[in-house]
Amino acid sequence: MPSDHVTRRGILRGAALAAAAGPALSPAHAAEPAKASKGTPMTPVELTVNGREVHLQLDPRTSLLDALREHLHLTGTKKGCDHGQCGACTVIVEGRRINSCLTLAVMHDGESVTTIEGLGTPDRLHPMQKAFIVHDGYQCGYCTPGQICSAVAVLDEIKAGVPSHVTPDLDEVALSDAELRERMSGNICRCAAYPNIIAAMKDVAGEAKA
Amino acid sequence: MRPFTYERATSVEGAAKAAASVQGARFIAGGTNLLDLMKLQIETPTHLIDVNHLGLDRIEITPEGGLRIGALVRNTDLAADKAVRRDYAVLSRALVSGASGQLRNKATTGGNLLQRTRCPYFYDTRMPCNKRQPGSGCGAIGGISRGLAILGVSDACIAQHPSDMAVAMRLLDAQVDTVDGAGARRSIPIADFHLLPGDTPHKETALKPGEIITSVTLPKPVSGTHVYRKVRDRASYAFALVSVAAIFAKDGTARFAFGGIGAKPWRVAAADAAGKQGAKAVAEAALAGARTTEHNDFKKALVQQTLVSLYRQQEARA
């Protein structure tokens, strides 16, 4: 970690300010704030997020991703494509990994959500978080929260015997590099940290120690 | 995204009734396709009826020895189901070849049948598209058409059907079970469920307004070697250029259904009948009437070569 007070977040904040001073940016990818347009009634939504019960009043259009980031300020979960193609928004809902951008928060009323913030904290890292650090499973880090949420769920899916496209025999699901690569194909990494992500996952699965 | 109102349905009949009575209403289940299209304002429902809590999430053996799959069974669960893996392996294989793990955890059996084409001109709202905006023309004809359909196409539309699951369902002669707003139930053979574009490409299925899929029923298992071969531009998480679902029986007969090439999941009796004659004869029969463009003409050869590969694999097994 840097010894002075320069952090990635600080740099990003600076960059955002610099950009704001320039010409107006296209708002296409900016998160829409949750103000309901006229005639759209706000809907109450109760979620258990990282073990904490939260009560929200949301425009029904609010995706689970925007509810987490814009309303609960859990900005660990990232918005990449916002169309289910990149996996940066992956969170675990009721024990299963999903793209939080392609689901409405209101559809998950009463359900429990785990985000990267709920897996571990800087002082008590989840084994998968630790393994990503040890194996250098990221560069820019933008896709990492989604990668880690997905990776945790993938190991559970293999344990539960859920087959994949590369499973040779549908009834014998076993951990392998090919299985991990196939199952992680919904999480894109622009920096191509893929080999190290696989190493981190194998480490956590107890397959190979670095 | 355009504003809409939202309700959580508590009964199948109630959901169907609401859909039939509210103009612009749509059901939402997994939502992975619908919400994507709503963000692009290609779909603009005024009211969403959430059908996720209707209890349609069971897989049961039917009295006839087939399988009834609830419309809300998630793709992950259907692919992993013990009976499906054992008796309908082609369906498991088709399911796990589609989308990503995250999407399969959400996507439902009913929703998968209703997913819409990935034709780039359907997705680009600046382009004409008879499916998106009836009467506006087809940007794909004369446009970039590499991924698009070569069978069942019309002068109005050459969009391909995107589903892998539906190809396996077509191979297995599934029936789509529904309820309408008046409470009437019916079962639609999957061959009749998806419509060809003709001059009304915006009409994609036999469902009437408000009619809701409650389950998909498979007949008794078909014995033999079940295979699903998907050919695409990358190894995972991509739509098919060509896919072949097949069951090779011990007596040398076989049945085939095709994805990536048709305006709907493609199956022809003549291709099944040619099963004993080998890959070339099957391809010829399946591709009868194909209408290609300079960009997608390669799919004909790809169908044949995919079949050749499957036959060789089958011979190696024997």
Short mmCIF file of N, CA, C and O in Angstrom, two decimals, chain B residues 47-169:
data_model
loop_
_atom_site.label_atom_id
_atom_site.label_comp_id
_atom_site.label_asym_id
_atom_site.label_seq_id
_atom_site.Cartn_x
_atom_site.Cartn_y
_atom_site.Cartn_z
N HIS B 47 -46.55 -1.69 -17.65
CA HIS B 47 -46.86 -2.37 -16.39
C HIS B 47 -46.12 -3.71 -16.39
O HIS B 47 -46.18 -4.43 -17.38
N LEU B 48 -45.42 -4.02 -15.29
CA LEU B 48 -44.73 -5.31 -15.19
C LEU B 48 -45.43 -6.18 -14.15
O LEU B 48 -45.70 -5.72 -13.04
N ILE B 49 -45.69 -7.41 -14.55
CA ILE B 49 -46.30 -8.38 -13.65
C ILE B 49 -45.23 -9.41 -13.30
O ILE B 49 -44.82 -10.21 -14.15
N ASP B 50 -44.76 -9.34 -12.08
CA ASP B 50 -43.69 -10.22 -11.62
C ASP B 50 -44.28 -11.60 -11.32
O ASP B 50 -45.10 -11.75 -10.42
N VAL B 51 -43.86 -12.60 -12.10
CA VAL B 51 -44.44 -13.94 -11.95
C VAL B 51 -43.50 -14.89 -11.21
O VAL B 51 -43.70 -16.11 -11.22
N ASN B 52 -42.50 -14.32 -10.53
CA ASN B 52 -41.50 -15.18 -9.89
C ASN B 52 -42.00 -15.97 -8.68
O ASN B 52 -41.32 -16.87 -8.22
N HIS B 53 -43.17 -15.59 -8.16
CA HIS B 53 -43.60 -16.22 -6.91
C HIS B 53 -44.87 -17.04 -7.10
O HIS B 53 -45.72 -17.11 -6.21
N LEU B 54 -44.99 -17.67 -8.26
CA LEU B 54 -46.21 -18.43 -8.55
C LEU B 54 -46.05 -19.93 -8.30
O LEU B 54 -46.94 -20.71 -8.58
N GLY B 55 -44.91 -20.33 -7.78
CA GLY B 55 -44.72 -21.75 -7.48
C GLY B 55 -44.56 -22.63 -8.71
O GLY B 55 -44.72 -23.85 -8.64
N LEU B 56 -44.24 -22.01 -9.84
CA LEU B 56 -44.07 -22.81 -11.07
C LEU B 56 -42.61 -23.24 -11.22
O LEU B 56 -42.03 -23.15 -12.30
N ASP B 57 -42.02 -23.70 -10.13
CA ASP B 57 -40.59 -23.98 -10.17
C ASP B 57 -40.27 -25.44 -9.86
O ASP B 57 -39.21 -25.76 -9.36
N ARG B 58 -41.23 -26.32 -10.17
CA ARG B 58 -40.99 -27.74 -9.89
C ARG B 58 -40.77 -28.53 -11.18
O ARG B 58 -41.25 -28.15 -12.24
N ILE B 59 -40.05 -29.63 -11.05
CA ILE B 59 -39.85 -30.57 -12.16
C ILE B 59 -40.44 -31.90 -11.72
O ILE B 59 -40.05 -32.44 -10.69
N GLU B 60 -41.44 -32.39 -12.46
CA GLU B 60 -42.15 -33.60 -12.03
C GLU B 60 -42.23 -34.60 -13.17
O GLU B 60 -42.37 -34.22 -14.33
N ILE B 61 -42.20 -35.89 -12.80
CA ILE B 61 -42.44 -36.94 -13.78
C ILE B 61 -43.94 -36.97 -14.08
O ILE B 61 -44.76 -36.90 -13.17
N THR B 62 -44.31 -37.05 -15.35
CA THR B 62 -45.73 -37.09 -15.70
C THR B 62 -46.23 -38.54 -15.66
O THR B 62 -45.41 -39.47 -15.72
N PRO B 63 -47.56 -38.74 -15.58
CA PRO B 63 -48.10 -40.10 -15.58
C PRO B 63 -47.68 -40.88 -16.83
O PRO B 63 -47.59 -42.11 -16.81
N GLU B 64 -47.41 -40.17 -17.92
CA GLU B 64 -47.01 -40.83 -19.18
C GLU B 64 -45.52 -41.19 -19.20
O GLU B 64 -45.02 -41.74 -20.18
N GLY B 65 -44.81 -40.83 -18.12
CA GLY B 65 -43.38 -41.16 -18.09
C GLY B 65 -42.52 -40.06 -18.67
O GLY B 65 -41.31 -40.23 -18.88
N GLY B 66 -43.11 -38.90 -18.93
CA GLY B 66 -42.34 -37.75 -19.40
C GLY B 66 -41.96 -36.86 -18.23
O GLY B 66 -41.95 -37.29 -17.08
N LEU B 67 -41.68 -35.60 -18.54
CA LEU B 67 -41.23 -34.67 -17.52
C LEU B 67 -41.96 -33.35 -17.68
O LEU B 67 -42.02 -32.81 -18.79
N ARG B 68 -42.54 -32.87 -16.57
CA ARG B 68 -43.17 -31.55 -16.62
C ARG B 68 -42.25 -30.55 -15.92
O ARG B 68 -41.93 -30.72 -14.75
N ILE B 69 -41.83 -29.54 -16.68
CA ILE B 69 -40.88 -28.57 -16.17
C ILE B 69 -41.60 -27.25 -15.93
O ILE B 69 -42.12 -26.65 -16.88
N GLY B 70 -41.67 -26.80 -14.69
CA GLY B 70 -42.33 -25.54 -14.38
C GLY B 70 -41.70 -24.40 -15.16
O GLY B 70 -40.48 -24.37 -15.37
N ALA B 71 -42.53 -23.43 -15.56
CA ALA B 71 -42.05 -22.33 -16.40
C ALA B 71 -40.98 -21.50 -15.70
O ALA B 71 -40.19 -20.84 -16.35
N LEU B 72 -40.97 -21.55 -14.36
CA LEU B 72 -40.01 -20.71 -13.63
C LEU B 72 -38.77 -21.47 -13.17
O LEU B 72 -37.95 -20.92 -12.43
N VAL B 73 -38.63 -22.72 -13.58
CA VAL B 73 -37.40 -23.46 -13.27
C VAL B 73 -36.25 -22.73 -13.96
O VAL B 73 -36.30 -22.44 -15.16
N ARG B 74 -35.23 -22.40 -13.16
CA ARG B 74 -34.10 -21.64 -13.72
C ARG B 74 -33.25 -22.54 -14.62
O ARG B 74 -33.15 -23.75 -14.39
N ASN B 75 -32.61 -21.95 -15.58
CA ASN B 75 -31.79 -22.72 -16.52
C ASN B 75 -30.73 -23.55 -15.80
O ASN B 75 -30.47 -24.70 -16.16
N THR B 76 -30.12 -22.99 -14.75
CA THR B 76 -29.12 -23.73 -13.97
C THR B 76 -29.72 -24.99 -13.37
O THR B 76 -29.14 -26.07 -13.43
N ASP B 77 -30.92 -24.82 -12.78
CA ASP B 77 -31.55 -25.95 -12.09
C ASP B 77 -32.03 -27.01 -13.06
O ASP B 77 -31.98 -28.21 -12.77
N LEU B 78 -32.49 -26.58 -14.22
CA LEU B 78 -32.96 -27.55 -15.21
C LEU B 78 -31.78 -28.36 -15.74
O LEU B 78 -31.86 -29.59 -15.86
N ALA B 79 -30.67 -27.67 -16.02
CA ALA B 79 -29.48 -28.37 -16.54
C ALA B 79 -28.94 -29.36 -15.51
O ALA B 79 -28.38 -30.39 -15.86
N ALA B 80 -29.09 -29.01 -14.21
CA ALA B 80 -28.50 -29.84 -13.15
C ALA B 80 -29.46 -30.92 -12.64
O ALA B 80 -29.05 -31.80 -11.88
N ASP B 81 -30.71 -30.85 -13.05
CA ASP B 81 -31.70 -31.82 -12.55
C ASP B 81 -31.28 -33.26 -12.90
O ASP B 81 -30.87 -33.53 -14.03
N LYS B 82 -31.41 -34.14 -11.92
CA LYS B 82 -30.93 -35.52 -12.10
C LYS B 82 -31.63 -36.23 -13.26
O LYS B 82 -30.99 -36.89 -14.08
N ALA B 83 -32.95 -36.08 -13.33
CA ALA B 83 -33.71 -36.75 -14.39
C ALA B 83 -33.34 -36.19 -15.76
O ALA B 83 -33.26 -36.93 -16.75
N VAL B 84 -33.11 -34.89 -15.83
CA VAL B 84 -32.75 -34.27 -17.11
C VAL B 84 -31.36 -34.75 -17.54
O VAL B 84 -31.14 -35.13 -18.69
N ARG B 85 -30.42 -34.76 -16.59
CA ARG B 85 -29.07 -35.23 -16.92
C ARG B 85 -29.08 -36.68 -17.40
O ARG B 85 -28.36 -37.04 -18.32
N ARG B 86 -29.92 -37.49 -16.77
CA ARG B 86 -29.93 -38.92 -17.11
C ARG B 86 -30.71 -39.20 -18.40
O ARG B 86 -30.23 -39.92 -19.26
N ASP B 87 -31.90 -38.60 -18.52
CA ASP B 87 -32.82 -39.01 -19.59
C ASP B 87 -32.93 -38.02 -20.75
O ASP B 87 -33.43 -38.37 -21.82
N TYR B 88 -32.53 -36.78 -20.50
CA TYR B 88 -32.66 -35.76 -21.55
C TYR B 88 -31.35 -34.97 -21.63
O TYR B 88 -31.34 -33.73 -21.57
N ALA B 89 -30.25 -35.69 -21.74
CA ALA B 89 -28.93 -35.05 -21.64
C ALA B 89 -28.75 -33.96 -22.68
O ALA B 89 -28.04 -32.97 -22.43
N VAL B 90 -29.39 -34.09 -23.84
CA VAL B 90 -29.25 -33.06 -24.87
C VAL B 90 -29.76 -31.71 -24.36
O VAL B 90 -29.22 -30.65 -24.71
N LEU B 91 -30.75 -31.76 -23.48
CA LEU B 91 -31.30 -30.53 -22.91
C LEU B 91 -30.30 -29.90 -21.92
O LEU B 91 -30.06 -28.69 -21.94
N SER B 92 -29.72 -30.74 -21.06
CA SER B 92 -28.68 -30.24 -20.15
C SER B 92 -27.55 -29.60 -20.93
O SER B 92 -27.10 -28.49 -20.62
N ARG B 93 -27.10 -30.32 -21.96
CA ARG B 93 -25.97 -29.83 -22.76
C ARG B 93 -26.29 -28.51 -23.47
O ARG B 93 -25.45 -27.62 -23.54
N ALA B 94 -27.50 -28.41 -23.98
CA ALA B 94 -27.89 -27.16 -24.66
C ALA B 94 -27.92 -26.00 -23.66
O ALA B 94 -27.43 -24.92 -23.94
N LEU B 95 -28.49 -26.27 -22.49
CA LEU B 95 -28.61 -25.21 -21.49
C LEU B 95 -27.25 -24.68 -21.05
O LEU B 95 -27.03 -23.47 -20.99
N VAL B 96 -26.32 -25.59 -20.75
CA VAL B 96 -25.02 -25.11 -20.24
C VAL B 96 -24.15 -24.51 -21.34
O VAL B 96 -23.13 -23.88 -21.04
N SER B 97 -24.57 -24.66 -22.59
CA SER B 97 -23.80 -24.02 -23.66
C SER B 97 -24.26 -22.57 -23.87
O SER B 97 -23.64 -21.82 -24.62
N GLY B 98 -25.35 -22.20 -23.21
CA GLY B 98 -25.90 -20.86 -23.42
C GLY B 98 -25.55 -19.89 -22.31
O GLY B 98 -25.39 -20.29 -21.15
N ALA B 99 -25.38 -18.62 -22.67
CA ALA B 99 -25.22 -17.51 -21.71
C ALA B 99 -24.05 -17.73 -20.76
O ALA B 99 -23.08 -18.39 -21.10
N SER B 100 -24.15 -17.13 -19.56
CA SER B 100 -23.11 -17.27 -18.55
C SER B 100 -23.74 -17.86 -17.30
O SER B 100 -24.97 -17.94 -17.19
N GLY B 101 -22.91 -18.27 -16.34
CA GLY B 101 -23.42 -18.83 -15.09
C GLY B 101 -24.38 -17.87 -14.40
O GLY B 101 -25.43 -18.29 -13.90
N GLN B 102 -24.03 -16.60 -14.37
CA GLN B 102 -24.90 -15.61 -13.71
C GLN B 102 -26.26 -15.53 -14.39
O GLN B 102 -27.30 -15.46 -13.73
N LEU B 103 -26.25 -15.51 -15.72
CA LEU B 103 -27.52 -15.39 -16.45
C LEU B 103 -28.35 -16.65 -16.31
O LEU B 103 -29.57 -16.59 -16.14
N ARG B 104 -27.71 -17.82 -16.34
CA ARG B 104 -28.46 -19.08 -16.20
C ARG B 104 -29.10 -19.20 -14.81
O ARG B 104 -30.10 -19.88 -14.65
N ASN B 105 -28.50 -18.54 -13.81
CA ASN B 105 -29.09 -18.57 -12.48
C ASN B 105 -30.41 -17.80 -12.42
O ASN B 105 -31.22 -18.00 -11.52
N LYS B 106 -30.62 -16.88 -13.34
CA LYS B 106 -31.83 -16.05 -13.37
C LYS B 106 -32.81 -16.54 -14.43
O LYS B 106 -34.01 -16.56 -14.22
N ALA B 107 -32.28 -16.87 -15.61
CA ALA B 107 -33.12 -17.17 -16.76
C ALA B 107 -34.03 -18.36 -16.49
O ALA B 107 -33.62 -19.34 -15.88
N THR B 108 -35.28 -18.25 -16.95
CA THR B 108 -36.25 -19.31 -16.69
C THR B 108 -36.57 -20.11 -17.95
O THR B 108 -36.25 -19.68 -19.06
N THR B 109 -37.24 -21.23 -17.73
CA THR B 109 -37.61 -22.10 -18.84
C THR B 109 -38.58 -21.38 -19.79
O THR B 109 -38.40 -21.39 -21.01
N GLY B 110 -39.60 -20.74 -19.21
CA GLY B 110 -40.57 -20.02 -20.04
C GLY B 110 -39.94 -18.82 -20.73
O GLY B 110 -40.17 -18.57 -21.91
N GLY B 111 -39.14 -18.08 -19.97
CA GLY B 111 -38.52 -16.88 -20.52
C GLY B 111 -37.54 -17.19 -21.63
O GLY B 111 -37.45 -16.45 -22.63
N ASN B 112 -36.81 -18.28 -21.49
CA ASN B 112 -35.85 -18.67 -22.52
C ASN B 112 -36.57 -18.89 -23.85
O ASN B 112 -36.08 -18.48 -24.91
N LEU B 113 -37.76 -19.52 -23.79
CA LEU B 113 -38.53 -19.74 -25.03
C LEU B 113 -38.95 -18.42 -25.67
O LEU B 113 -39.18 -18.35 -26.88
N LEU B 114 -39.08 -17.38 -24.83
CA LEU B 114 -39.60 -16.10 -25.32
C LEU B 114 -38.51 -15.08 -25.60
O LEU B 114 -38.81 -13.95 -25.96
N GLN B 115 -37.25 -15.46 -25.43
CA GLN B 115 -36.20 -14.47 -25.63
C GLN B 115 -36.18 -14.03 -27.09
O GLN B 115 -36.57 -14.76 -27.99
N ARG B 116 -35.73 -12.80 -27.29
CA ARG B 116 -35.84 -12.19 -28.61
C ARG B 116 -34.51 -12.25 -29.35
O ARG B 116 -33.46 -12.50 -28.77
N THR B 117 -34.60 -12.03 -30.63
CA THR B 117 -33.43 -12.20 -31.49
C THR B 117 -32.29 -11.26 -31.09
O THR B 117 -32.53 -10.19 -30.52
N ARG B 118 -31.06 -11.65 -31.40
CA ARG B 118 -29.91 -10.76 -31.21
C ARG B 118 -29.48 -10.15 -32.54
O ARG B 118 -28.35 -9.70 -32.67
N CYS B 119 -30.37 -10.10 -33.51
CA CYS B 119 -30.05 -9.40 -34.77
C CYS B 119 -29.61 -7.98 -34.43
O CYS B 119 -30.32 -7.26 -33.72
N PRO B 120 -28.43 -7.55 -34.91
CA PRO B 120 -27.94 -6.21 -34.53
C PRO B 120 -28.85 -5.08 -34.99
O PRO B 120 -28.84 -4.01 -34.39
N TYR B 121 -29.66 -5.32 -36.01
CA TYR B 121 -30.55 -4.26 -36.50
C TYR B 121 -31.81 -4.16 -35.64
O TYR B 121 -32.44 -3.11 -35.58
N PHE B 122 -32.15 -5.25 -34.97
CA PHE B 122 -33.23 -5.21 -33.98
C PHE B 122 -32.80 -4.40 -32.77
O PHE B 122 -33.57 -3.64 -32.19
N TYR B 123 -31.52 -4.52 -32.42
CA TYR B 123 -30.98 -3.84 -31.23
C TYR B 123 -30.67 -2.37 -31.47
O TYR B 123 -30.58 -1.60 -30.53
N ASP B 124 -30.43 -1.99 -32.73
CA ASP B 124 -30.02 -0.62 -33.02
C ASP B 124 -31.26 0.21 -33.39
O ASP B 124 -31.75 0.12 -34.51
N THR B 125 -31.71 1.03 -32.45
CA THR B 125 -32.98 1.73 -32.66
C THR B 125 -32.89 2.81 -33.74
O THR B 125 -33.89 3.39 -34.12
N ARG B 126 -31.69 3.09 -34.23
CA ARG B 126 -31.57 4.06 -35.34
C ARG B 126 -31.81 3.40 -36.69
O ARG B 126 -31.89 4.06 -37.71
N MET B 127 -31.86 2.06 -36.69
CA MET B 127 -32.01 1.33 -37.95
C MET B 127 -33.45 0.86 -38.13
O MET B 127 -34.16 0.66 -37.16
N PRO B 128 -33.87 0.67 -39.38
CA PRO B 128 -35.20 0.09 -39.58
C PRO B 128 -35.21 -1.37 -39.14
O PRO B 128 -34.20 -2.06 -39.24
N CYS B 129 -36.34 -1.82 -38.64
CA CYS B 129 -36.51 -3.23 -38.25
C CYS B 129 -37.99 -3.54 -38.18
O CYS B 129 -38.71 -2.96 -37.37
N ASN B 130 -38.42 -4.45 -39.02
CA ASN B 130 -39.84 -4.81 -39.06
C ASN B 130 -40.30 -5.53 -37.80
O ASN B 130 -41.50 -5.56 -37.50
N LYS B 131 -39.35 -6.12 -37.08
CA LYS B 131 -39.69 -6.84 -35.86
C LYS B 131 -39.92 -5.82 -34.73
O LYS B 131 -40.85 -5.95 -33.95
N ARG B 132 -39.06 -4.81 -34.68
CA ARG B 132 -39.14 -3.80 -33.62
C ARG B 132 -40.22 -2.77 -33.93
O ARG B 132 -40.96 -2.33 -33.06
N GLN B 133 -40.28 -2.38 -35.20
CA GLN B 133 -41.22 -1.34 -35.61
C GLN B 133 -41.85 -1.78 -36.93
O GLN B 133 -41.31 -1.51 -38.01
N PRO B 134 -42.99 -2.49 -36.83
CA PRO B 134 -43.59 -3.08 -38.03
C PRO B 134 -43.73 -2.07 -39.16
O PRO B 134 -44.16 -0.94 -38.93
N GLY B 135 -43.31 -2.49 -40.35
CA GLY B 135 -43.46 -1.63 -41.53
C GLY B 135 -42.28 -0.71 -41.78
O GLY B 135 -42.26 -0.01 -42.80
N SER B 136 -41.28 -0.73 -40.88
CA SER B 136 -40.17 0.22 -41.05
C SER B 136 -39.10 -0.29 -42.01
O SER B 136 -38.22 0.45 -42.43
N GLY B 137 -39.18 -1.57 -42.36
CA GLY B 137 -38.18 -2.14 -43.27
C GLY B 137 -37.20 -3.03 -42.51
O GLY B 137 -37.30 -3.18 -41.30
N CYS B 138 -36.26 -3.63 -43.26
CA CYS B 138 -35.28 -4.52 -42.64
C CYS B 138 -33.88 -4.01 -42.96
O CYS B 138 -33.47 -3.99 -44.12
N GLY B 139 -33.16 -3.60 -41.90
CA GLY B 139 -31.79 -3.13 -42.11
C GLY B 139 -30.82 -4.27 -42.37
O GLY B 139 -29.75 -4.07 -42.94
N ALA B 140 -31.21 -5.47 -41.95
CA ALA B 140 -30.29 -6.61 -42.05
C ALA B 140 -30.15 -7.11 -43.49
O ALA B 140 -29.08 -7.54 -43.90
N ILE B 141 -31.26 -7.04 -44.23
CA ILE B 141 -31.21 -7.47 -45.63
C ILE B 141 -30.41 -6.42 -46.40
O ILE B 141 -30.79 -5.26 -46.45
N GLY B 142 -29.28 -6.84 -46.94
CA GLY B 142 -28.38 -5.89 -47.57
C GLY B 142 -27.40 -5.26 -46.60
O GLY B 142 -26.52 -4.50 -46.99
N GLY B 143 -27.57 -5.58 -45.31
CA GLY B 143 -26.65 -5.07 -44.29
C GLY B 143 -25.64 -6.13 -43.90
O GLY B 143 -25.34 -7.03 -44.70
N ILE B 144 -25.13 -6.03 -42.69
CA ILE B 144 -24.16 -7.02 -42.21
C ILE B 144 -24.94 -8.17 -41.59
O ILE B 144 -25.64 -7.99 -40.60
N SER B 145 -24.84 -9.34 -42.18
CA SER B 145 -25.78 -10.40 -41.84
C SER B 145 -25.08 -11.71 -41.47
O SER B 145 -25.69 -12.77 -41.53
N ARG B 146 -23.82 -11.62 -41.08
CA ARG B 146 -23.05 -12.84 -40.83
C ARG B 146 -23.73 -13.79 -39.85
O ARG B 146 -23.73 -15.00 -40.04
N GLY B 147 -24.30 -13.26 -38.77
CA GLY B 147 -24.86 -14.13 -37.74
C GLY B 147 -26.30 -14.53 -38.00
O GLY B 147 -26.88 -15.30 -37.24
N LEU B 148 -26.89 -14.02 -39.04
CA LEU B 148 -28.35 -14.11 -39.16
C LEU B 148 -28.81 -15.40 -39.83
O LEU B 148 -28.01 -16.22 -40.28
N ALA B 149 -30.14 -15.54 -39.89
CA ALA B 149 -30.74 -16.83 -40.27
C ALA B 149 -30.68 -17.07 -41.78
O ALA B 149 -30.65 -16.14 -42.58
N ILE B 150 -30.69 -18.35 -42.14
CA ILE B 150 -30.71 -18.75 -43.55
C ILE B 150 -31.92 -19.63 -43.87
O ILE B 150 -32.15 -19.98 -45.01
N LEU B 151 -32.70 -19.97 -42.84
CA LEU B 151 -33.87 -20.83 -43.04
C LEU B 151 -35.09 -20.20 -42.39
O LEU B 151 -35.01 -19.66 -41.28
N GLY B 152 -36.21 -20.28 -43.10
CA GLY B 152 -37.45 -19.72 -42.56
C GLY B 152 -37.52 -18.21 -42.64
O GLY B 152 -38.40 -17.60 -42.06
N VAL B 153 -36.59 -17.61 -43.38
CA VAL B 153 -36.53 -16.15 -43.46
C VAL B 153 -37.54 -15.63 -44.49
O VAL B 153 -38.08 -16.41 -45.29
N SER B 154 -37.77 -14.33 -44.49
CA SER B 154 -38.70 -13.74 -45.45
C SER B 154 -38.12 -12.43 -45.98
O SER B 154 -37.05 -12.01 -45.54
N ASP B 155 -38.84 -11.79 -46.87
CA ASP B 155 -38.39 -10.49 -47.38
C ASP B 155 -38.48 -9.40 -46.32
O ASP B 155 -37.93 -8.32 -46.48
N ALA B 156 -39.19 -9.72 -45.23
CA ALA B 156 -39.36 -8.71 -44.17
C ALA B 156 -38.36 -8.87 -43.04
O ALA B 156 -38.13 -7.93 -42.29
N CYS B 157 -37.75 -10.06 -42.92
CA CYS B 157 -36.93 -10.34 -41.73
C CYS B 157 -36.03 -11.55 -41.93
O CYS B 157 -36.50 -12.59 -42.41
N ILE B 158 -34.76 -11.40 -41.55
CA ILE B 158 -33.84 -12.57 -41.58
C ILE B 158 -33.19 -12.79 -40.21
O ILE B 158 -32.10 -13.31 -40.09
N ALA B 159 -33.91 -12.37 -39.17
CA ALA B 159 -33.38 -12.52 -37.80
C ALA B 159 -33.30 -13.99 -37.42
O ALA B 159 -34.16 -14.79 -37.79
N GLN B 160 -32.27 -14.34 -36.66
CA GLN B 160 -32.12 -15.71 -36.18
C GLN B 160 -32.73 -15.87 -34.80
O GLN B 160 -32.75 -14.93 -34.02
N HIS B 161 -33.21 -17.08 -34.50
CA HIS B 161 -33.67 -17.36 -33.14
C HIS B 161 -32.45 -17.66 -32.28
O HIS B 161 -31.60 -18.42 -32.67
N PRO B 162 -32.34 -17.03 -31.11
CA PRO B 162 -31.08 -17.11 -30.37
C PRO B 162 -30.94 -18.29 -29.41
O PRO B 162 -29.84 -18.58 -28.94
N SER B 163 -32.02 -18.98 -29.09
CA SER B 163 -31.99 -19.92 -27.96
C SER B 163 -31.27 -21.23 -28.28
O SER B 163 -31.40 -21.77 -29.37
N ASP B 164 -30.53 -21.73 -27.31
CA ASP B 164 -30.01 -23.10 -27.36
C ASP B 164 -31.03 -24.06 -26.76
O ASP B 164 -31.31 -25.12 -27.33
N MET B 165 -31.59 -23.69 -25.60
CA MET B 165 -32.55 -24.55 -24.92
C MET B 165 -33.70 -24.94 -25.84
O MET B 165 -34.10 -26.11 -25.88
N ALA B 166 -34.21 -23.97 -26.59
CA ALA B 166 -35.38 -24.23 -27.44
C ALA B 166 -35.06 -25.24 -28.55
O ALA B 166 -35.95 -25.96 -29.00
N VAL B 167 -33.81 -25.29 -28.98
CA VAL B 167 -33.40 -26.25 -30.01
C VAL B 167 -33.51 -27.67 -29.46
O VAL B 167 -34.04 -28.58 -30.10
N ALA B 168 -33.04 -27.84 -28.21
CA ALA B 168 -33.15 -29.15 -27.58
C ALA B 168 -34.62 -29.50 -27.32
O ALA B 168 -35.05 -30.65 -27.52
N MET B 169 -35.39 -28.51 -26.90
CA MET B 169 -36.83 -28.74 -26.67
C MET B 169 -37.52 -29.18 -27.98
O MET B 169 -38.41 -30.03 -27.97
#
